[in-house]
CSV table of C-alpha atoms in Angstrom, one decimal:
chain,number,residue,atom,x,y,z
J,275,UNK,CA,30.1,15.6,103.1
J,276,UNK,CA,30.4,19.3,102.3
J,277,UNK,CA,27.9,21.5,100.6
J,278,UNK,CA,28.5,22.4,97.0
J,279,UNK,CA,27.3,26.0,97.6
J,280,UNK,CA,28.1,28.5,100.3
J,281,UNK,CA,27.3,32.2,100.5
J,282,UNK,CA,30.4,34.4,100.9
J,283,UNK,CA,31.9,33.4,104.2
J,284,UNK,CA,35.2,32.8,106.0
J,285,UNK,CA,37.7,30.2,104.6
J,286,UNK,CA,36.2,26.7,104.3
J,287,UNK,CA,37.2,24.8,107.4
J,288,UNK,CA,37.3,21.5,105.5
J,289,UNK,CA,40.1,22.9,103.4
J,290,UNK,CA,38.2,22.0,100.1
J,291,UNK,CA,39.2,24.3,97.2
J,292,UNK,CA,36.7,27.0,96.5
J,293,UNK,CA,36.4,29.8,94.0
J,294,UNK,CA,34.7,33.0,94.5
J,295,UNK,CA,32.3,33.9,91.7
J,296,UNK,CA,30.0,36.8,91.0
J,297,UNK,CA,27.2,36.0,88.6
J,298,UNK,CA,24.3,38.2,87.6
J,299,UNK,CA,21.2,36.0,87.6
J,300,UNK,CA,17.9,37.5,86.4
J,301,UNK,CA,19.4,41.0,86.8
J,302,UNK,CA,20.6,40.5,90.4
J,303,UNK,CA,24.3,40.0,91.2
J,304,UNK,CA,25.2,37.0,93.4
J,305,UNK,CA,28.6,36.3,95.0
J,306,UNK,CA,29.4,33.0,96.4
J,307,UNK,CA,32.3,30.7,97.2
J,308,UNK,CA,31.8,27.5,95.3
J,309,UNK,CA,33.7,24.3,94.6
J,310,UNK,CA,35.1,24.4,91.1
J,311,UNK,CA,33.3,21.2,90.1
J,312,UNK,CA,29.8,22.7,90.8
J,313,UNK,CA,27.6,22.7,87.8
J,314,UNK,CA,25.7,25.9,86.9
J,315,UNK,CA,22.4,24.0,87.1
J,316,UNK,CA,23.1,22.9,90.7
J,317,UNK,CA,24.2,26.5,91.7
J,318,UNK,CA,20.9,27.8,90.3
J,319,UNK,CA,18.7,25.1,91.8
J,320,UNK,CA,20.3,24.3,95.2
J,321,UNK,CA,22.3,27.4,95.8
J,322,UNK,CA,20.0,30.2,94.6
J,323,UNK,CA,16.8,28.2,94.9
J,324,UNK,CA,15.7,28.9,91.3
J,325,UNK,CA,14.1,25.6,90.7
J,326,UNK,CA,12.7,26.4,87.3
J,327,UNK,CA,15.9,25.2,85.8
J,328,UNK,CA,15.3,21.4,85.6
J,329,UNK,CA,17.9,18.7,85.2
J,330,UNK,CA,16.7,15.6,83.3
J,331,UNK,CA,19.6,13.9,81.5
J,332,UNK,CA,22.8,15.5,82.7
J,333,UNK,CA,24.2,15.0,79.2
J,334,UNK,CA,22.7,18.1,77.3
J,335,UNK,CA,20.3,15.8,75.4
J,336,UNK,CA,17.0,16.9,76.9
J,337,UNK,CA,17.4,20.7,77.2
J,338,UNK,CA,15.3,21.0,80.4
J,339,UNK,CA,18.2,22.8,82.0
J,340,UNK,CA,18.5,25.5,79.3
J,341,UNK,CA,19.2,29.0,80.5
J,342,UNK,CA,20.4,32.1,78.8
J,343,UNK,CA,24.1,32.9,79.2
J,344,UNK,CA,24.8,36.4,78.1
J,345,UNK,CA,21.6,36.1,76.0
J,346,UNK,CA,22.5,32.8,74.3
J,347,UNK,CA,20.9,29.5,75.2
J,348,UNK,CA,23.2,27.0,77.0
J,349,UNK,CA,22.6,23.7,78.8
J,350,UNK,CA,23.4,24.4,82.4
J,351,UNK,CA,23.8,20.7,83.4
J,352,UNK,CA,27.2,20.5,81.7
J,353,UNK,CA,28.5,24.0,82.3
J,354,UNK,CA,30.6,24.7,85.4
J,355,UNK,CA,29.4,27.6,87.6
J,356,UNK,CA,32.9,29.1,87.6
J,357,UNK,CA,32.5,29.6,83.9
J,358,UNK,CA,29.7,32.0,84.6
J,359,UNK,CA,31.8,34.2,86.7
J,360,UNK,CA,31.3,37.8,85.5
J,361,UNK,CA,28.5,36.9,83.2
J,362,UNK,CA,24.7,37.3,83.0
J,363,UNK,CA,22.4,34.3,83.4
J,364,UNK,CA,18.7,34.4,82.8
J,365,UNK,CA,16.4,31.6,84.1
J,366,UNK,CA,12.7,31.1,83.5
J,367,UNK,CA,12.1,33.0,86.7
J,368,UNK,CA,13.6,36.0,85.1
J,369,UNK,CA,11.0,36.1,82.2
J,370,UNK,CA,8.0,37.4,84.1
J,371,UNK,CA,7.8,41.0,85.4
J,372,UNK,CA,6.0,42.3,88.5
J,373,UNK,CA,3.2,43.3,86.1
J,374,UNK,CA,2.6,39.9,84.7
J,375,UNK,CA,3.8,37.0,82.6
J,376,UNK,CA,6.1,37.3,79.6
J,377,UNK,CA,4.4,36.8,76.3
J,378,UNK,CA,6.3,33.5,75.9
J,379,UNK,CA,4.8,32.3,79.2
J,380,UNK,CA,1.3,33.6,78.1
J,381,UNK,CA,1.7,31.8,74.8
J,382,UNK,CA,2.5,28.4,76.4
J,383,UNK,CA,-0.6,28.9,78.6
J,384,UNK,CA,-3.0,30.2,76.0
J,385,UNK,CA,-1.8,27.8,73.2
J,386,UNK,CA,-1.6,24.7,75.4
J,387,UNK,CA,2.1,24.4,74.9
J,388,UNK,CA,2.7,22.4,78.0
J,389,UNK,CA,1.5,19.3,79.6
J,390,UNK,CA,3.6,18.0,82.5
J,391,UNK,CA,5.7,21.1,82.4
J,392,UNK,CA,9.1,19.5,83.0
J,393,UNK,CA,10.6,20.6,79.7
J,394,UNK,CA,8.7,23.9,79.6
J,395,UNK,CA,11.3,26.2,81.2
J,396,UNK,CA,14.0,25.1,78.9
J,397,UNK,CA,11.7,25.4,75.9
J,398,UNK,CA,10.8,28.9,77.0
J,399,UNK,CA,14.4,30.0,77.3
J,400,UNK,CA,15.3,28.6,73.9
J,401,UNK,CA,12.3,30.4,72.5
J,402,UNK,CA,13.3,33.7,74.2
J,403,UNK,CA,16.8,33.5,72.6
J,404,UNK,CA,15.1,32.9,69.2
J,405,UNK,CA,12.7,35.8,69.5
J,406,UNK,CA,15.4,38.1,70.8
J,407,UNK,CA,17.4,37.4,67.6
J,408,UNK,CA,14.5,36.9,65.2
J,409,UNK,CA,11.2,38.7,66.1
J,410,UNK,CA,9.4,37.2,63.1
J,411,UNK,CA,10.3,33.5,62.9
J,412,UNK,CA,8.7,31.0,60.6
J,413,UNK,CA,7.5,27.7,61.9
J,414,UNK,CA,10.7,26.1,60.6
J,415,UNK,CA,12.8,28.7,62.5
J,416,UNK,CA,10.9,27.8,65.7
J,417,UNK,CA,11.3,24.1,65.2
J,418,UNK,CA,15.1,24.6,64.5
J,419,UNK,CA,15.5,26.7,67.6
J,420,UNK,CA,13.8,24.2,69.8
J,421,UNK,CA,15.5,21.2,68.3
J,422,UNK,CA,17.8,20.8,71.4
J,423,UNK,CA,14.8,20.5,73.7
J,424,UNK,CA,12.9,17.3,74.1
J,425,UNK,CA,9.3,16.9,75.3
J,426,UNK,CA,7.9,13.5,76.0
J,427,UNK,CA,4.3,14.6,76.5
J,428,UNK,CA,3.4,16.6,73.4
J,429,UNK,CA,3.6,16.4,69.7
J,430,UNK,CA,5.4,19.8,69.7
J,431,UNK,CA,2.7,21.5,67.5
J,432,UNK,CA,1.2,23.5,70.4
J,433,UNK,CA,4.7,24.4,71.6
J,434,UNK,CA,5.5,25.8,68.1
J,435,UNK,CA,2.1,27.6,68.1
J,436,UNK,CA,2.9,29.1,71.5
J,437,UNK,CA,6.2,30.5,70.3
J,438,UNK,CA,4.6,31.9,67.2
J,439,UNK,CA,1.8,33.5,69.3
J,440,UNK,CA,4.4,35.1,71.6
J,441,UNK,CA,6.3,36.4,68.5
J,442,UNK,CA,3.2,38.1,67.3
J,443,UNK,CA,2.5,39.6,70.7
J,444,UNK,CA,6.0,40.9,71.0
J,445,UNK,CA,5.9,42.5,67.6
J,446,UNK,CA,2.6,44.2,68.6
J,447,UNK,CA,-0.8,44.1,67.0
J,448,UNK,CA,0.3,46.3,64.1
J,449,UNK,CA,2.2,43.4,62.5
J,450,UNK,CA,5.2,45.5,61.4
J,451,UNK,CA,7.3,42.5,60.7
J,452,UNK,CA,5.9,39.5,58.8
J,453,UNK,CA,7.6,36.1,59.1
J,454,UNK,CA,9.9,35.4,56.3
J,455,UNK,CA,9.9,32.2,54.3
J,456,UNK,CA,13.0,30.1,55.1
J,457,UNK,CA,15.9,31.0,52.9
J,458,UNK,CA,14.4,34.4,51.6
J,459,UNK,CA,15.5,37.9,52.5
J,460,UNK,CA,13.3,40.8,53.0
J,461,UNK,CA,13.4,43.3,50.1
J,462,UNK,CA,14.7,46.8,51.0
């Protein structure tokens, strides 16, 4: 059986079709020859050893494999890695900086937004996409953004609290932007 991932190397001796892809993952470009059937989740986990991207259902139902694809959340368990050629992918490993955890990660820790942790990376990536687009979400906004991510351990309340906590931290302590009520617009 052949490997589904191979760093750039000479032509495959098995004669299996391969495609050369270059994908920027967590800010770092990676070039590899891969089989066209390789899923993005498997490239990340087995090929690049970024095991924070979990695979649970392989049908996009659970959201454990959620990553950011050009800033938008996608389920990597049903996306082919060749589709990511020339694009940017951010995994949970790309959230933290050398100086410390991202506020979303801090929020999950401080607000007890995780239990077993299996769903947590996907939840965090969905939360990151939300907060990048809406820095002052309501509870309803958070619940809607996380609707594609399942957790079997919690009642979701602490996960929602964690995301709202992170939003507040990212806005800063001066509270420039207040959460809006659903369906209302901020007056100019």
